[in-house]
Amino acid sequence: MPSLLLVMFILQTALHIVNTVGANTITELLWTLYNKFPTPTSSSAQRSQKLKSEIIRLKRELAATSPQDNFSTWAKLDRQHNKATAEFQKLDSTLQTTRQTFNTTISTLRWLGTQGARFLLQMWFAKEPMFWIPAGTPSPQASNLIYLRLHKHA
């Protein structure tokens, strides 16, 4: 088993990385990776991206088409746009529900892996020294000060 000092160093490094990069950024990256693999939501996420592109394309075509001059073309594009928007909203609501569950799970796992592990290690090894200072290393005066400070509150 690795030493307690090494485990605490790795844990504190992980905490520092999470705090520096940001929990939301890490969760966003994990969501993207989760959807890249063949998961139940990956096909829905890909379909959502395609629908979003289709909606943007139809919106541009609608803006470029005059409803007075080419009403039939404009009406056809409008129906396609409305259909794509409705399908996208339905799919997006399902994805948002799944994503909320994913975010909650990742947040819980992140807390357990960082803060929870730190609390557990602190409770479990509260009386065990992280490292040992050999006898005679501090001067006798420093040893007396340390001794007095430790036993002052006891």
Coordinates of C-alpha atoms in Angstrom, one line a residue:
M1 CA 0.0 0.0 0.0
P2 CA 1.4 3.5 -0.8
S3 CA 2.3 5.7 2.1
L4 CA -0.3 8.0 3.6
L5 CA 1.8 11.0 2.7
L6 CA 1.7 10.0 -1.0
V7 CA -2.0 9.3 -0.9
M8 CA -2.7 12.7 0.7
F9 CA -0.5 14.4 -1.8
I10 CA -2.3 12.8 -4.8
L11 CA -5.7 13.6 -3.2
Q12 CA -4.7 17.3 -2.6
T13 CA -3.4 17.5 -6.2
A14 CA -6.7 16.2 -7.5
L15 CA -8.6 18.7 -5.4
H16 CA -6.4 21.5 -6.6
I17 CA -7.0 20.5 -10.3
V18 CA -10.7 20.3 -9.8
N19 CA -10.7 23.7 -8.1
T20 CA -8.5 25.3 -10.7
V21 CA -10.1 23.9 -13.9
G22 CA -13.6 24.1 -12.5
A23 CA -16.2 21.4 -11.7
N24 CA -18.5 22.5 -14.5
T25 CA -15.8 22.3 -17.1
I26 CA -14.9 18.8 -16.0
T27 CA -18.5 17.8 -16.0
E28 CA -19.0 19.3 -19.5
L29 CA -15.9 17.4 -20.8
L30 CA -17.2 14.1 -19.2
W31 CA -20.6 14.6 -20.8
T32 CA -19.0 15.2 -24.2
L33 CA -16.9 12.0 -23.8
Y34 CA -19.9 10.1 -22.6
N35 CA -21.8 11.0 -25.8
K36 CA -18.8 10.0 -28.0
F37 CA -19.0 6.4 -26.9
P38 CA -21.9 4.1 -27.8
T39 CA -24.2 4.9 -24.9
P40 CA -28.0 5.2 -24.8
T41 CA -27.9 8.9 -25.2
S42 CA -25.2 9.2 -27.9
S43 CA -27.6 8.7 -30.8
S44 CA -30.0 11.2 -29.3
A45 CA -27.2 13.7 -28.9
Q46 CA -26.0 13.3 -32.5
R47 CA -29.6 13.6 -33.7
S48 CA -30.0 16.8 -31.6
Q49 CA -26.9 18.3 -33.2
K50 CA -28.1 17.4 -36.7
L51 CA -31.5 18.9 -35.9
K52 CA -29.9 22.1 -34.6
S53 CA -27.9 22.5 -37.8
E54 CA -31.1 21.8 -39.8
I55 CA -33.0 24.5 -37.9
I56 CA -30.3 27.0 -38.5
R57 CA -30.2 26.2 -42.2
L58 CA -34.0 26.5 -42.5
K59 CA -34.0 29.7 -40.6
R60 CA -31.4 31.2 -43.0
E61 CA -33.4 30.0 -46.0
L62 CA -36.6 31.5 -44.5
A63 CA -34.9 34.8 -44.0
A64 CA -33.6 34.8 -47.6
T65 CA -37.1 33.9 -49.0
S66 CA -39.7 36.6 -49.4
P67 CA -43.2 35.5 -48.2
Q68 CA -44.9 37.9 -50.7
D69 CA -42.9 36.7 -53.8
N70 CA -42.5 33.0 -53.2
F71 CA -45.3 32.1 -50.7
S72 CA -45.4 28.4 -51.6
T73 CA -41.6 28.0 -51.0
W74 CA -41.7 30.1 -47.9
A75 CA -44.7 28.1 -46.5
K76 CA -42.9 24.8 -47.2
L77 CA -39.8 26.0 -45.5
D78 CA -41.8 27.3 -42.6
R79 CA -43.5 24.0 -42.1
Q80 CA -40.2 22.2 -42.2
H81 CA -38.8 24.7 -39.7
N82 CA -41.7 24.2 -37.4
K83 CA -41.5 20.4 -37.6
A84 CA -37.7 20.4 -37.0
T85 CA -38.1 22.8 -34.1
A86 CA -40.8 20.7 -32.4
E87 CA -38.8 17.5 -32.9
F88 CA -35.7 19.3 -31.5
Q89 CA -37.5 20.6 -28.4
K90 CA -38.9 17.1 -27.7
L91 CA -35.5 15.5 -28.1
D92 CA -33.8 18.3 -26.2
S93 CA -36.1 18.0 -23.2
T94 CA -35.3 14.3 -22.9
L95 CA -31.6 15.0 -23.2
Q96 CA -31.7 17.7 -20.6
T97 CA -33.4 15.3 -18.1
T98 CA -30.7 12.7 -18.8
R99 CA -28.0 15.3 -18.6
Q100 CA -29.3 16.5 -15.2
T101 CA -29.1 13.0 -13.9
F102 CA -25.6 12.6 -15.3
N103 CA -24.5 15.9 -13.7
T104 CA -25.9 14.9 -10.3
T105 CA -24.1 11.5 -10.5
I106 CA -20.8 13.1 -11.6
S107 CA -21.1 15.7 -8.8
T108 CA -21.7 13.0 -6.2
L109 CA -18.8 10.9 -7.5
R110 CA -16.5 13.9 -7.7
W111 CA -17.4 14.8 -4.1
L112 CA -16.9 11.3 -2.8
G113 CA -13.6 10.9 -4.7
T114 CA -12.1 14.2 -3.4
Q115 CA -13.7 15.7 -0.3
G116 CA -15.3 12.5 0.9
A117 CA -12.0 10.6 0.6
R118 CA -10.1 13.4 2.3
F119 CA -12.6 13.4 5.3
L120 CA -12.4 9.6 5.5
L121 CA -8.6 9.6 5.5
Q122 CA -8.5 12.4 8.1
M123 CA -10.8 10.5 10.4
W124 CA -9.1 7.1 9.8
F125 CA -5.5 8.3 10.3
A126 CA -6.1 11.1 12.8
K127 CA -3.7 9.8 15.3
E128 CA -1.1 8.5 12.8
P129 CA 1.8 10.8 11.9
M130 CA 2.3 11.7 8.3
F131 CA 6.0 11.5 8.6
W132 CA 8.5 10.8 11.4
I133 CA 11.1 13.3 12.6
P134 CA 14.0 11.4 14.1
A135 CA 14.9 12.2 17.7
G136 CA 17.6 14.9 18.0
T137 CA 16.7 16.6 14.7
P138 CA 15.2 19.7 16.4
S139 CA 17.4 21.5 18.9
P140 CA 16.6 20.9 22.6
Q141 CA 15.1 24.4 22.8
A142 CA 12.7 23.7 19.9
S143 CA 11.8 20.3 21.4
N144 CA 10.9 22.0 24.7
L145 CA 8.7 24.6 22.8
I146 CA 6.9 21.9 20.9
Y147 CA 6.4 19.9 24.0
L148 CA 5.0 22.8 25.9
R149 CA 2.7 23.8 23.1
L150 CA 1.4 20.3 22.7
H151 CA 0.7 19.8 26.4
K152 CA -0.5 23.3 27.1
H153 CA -4.1 22.5 26.0
A154 CA -4.2 19.0 27.4

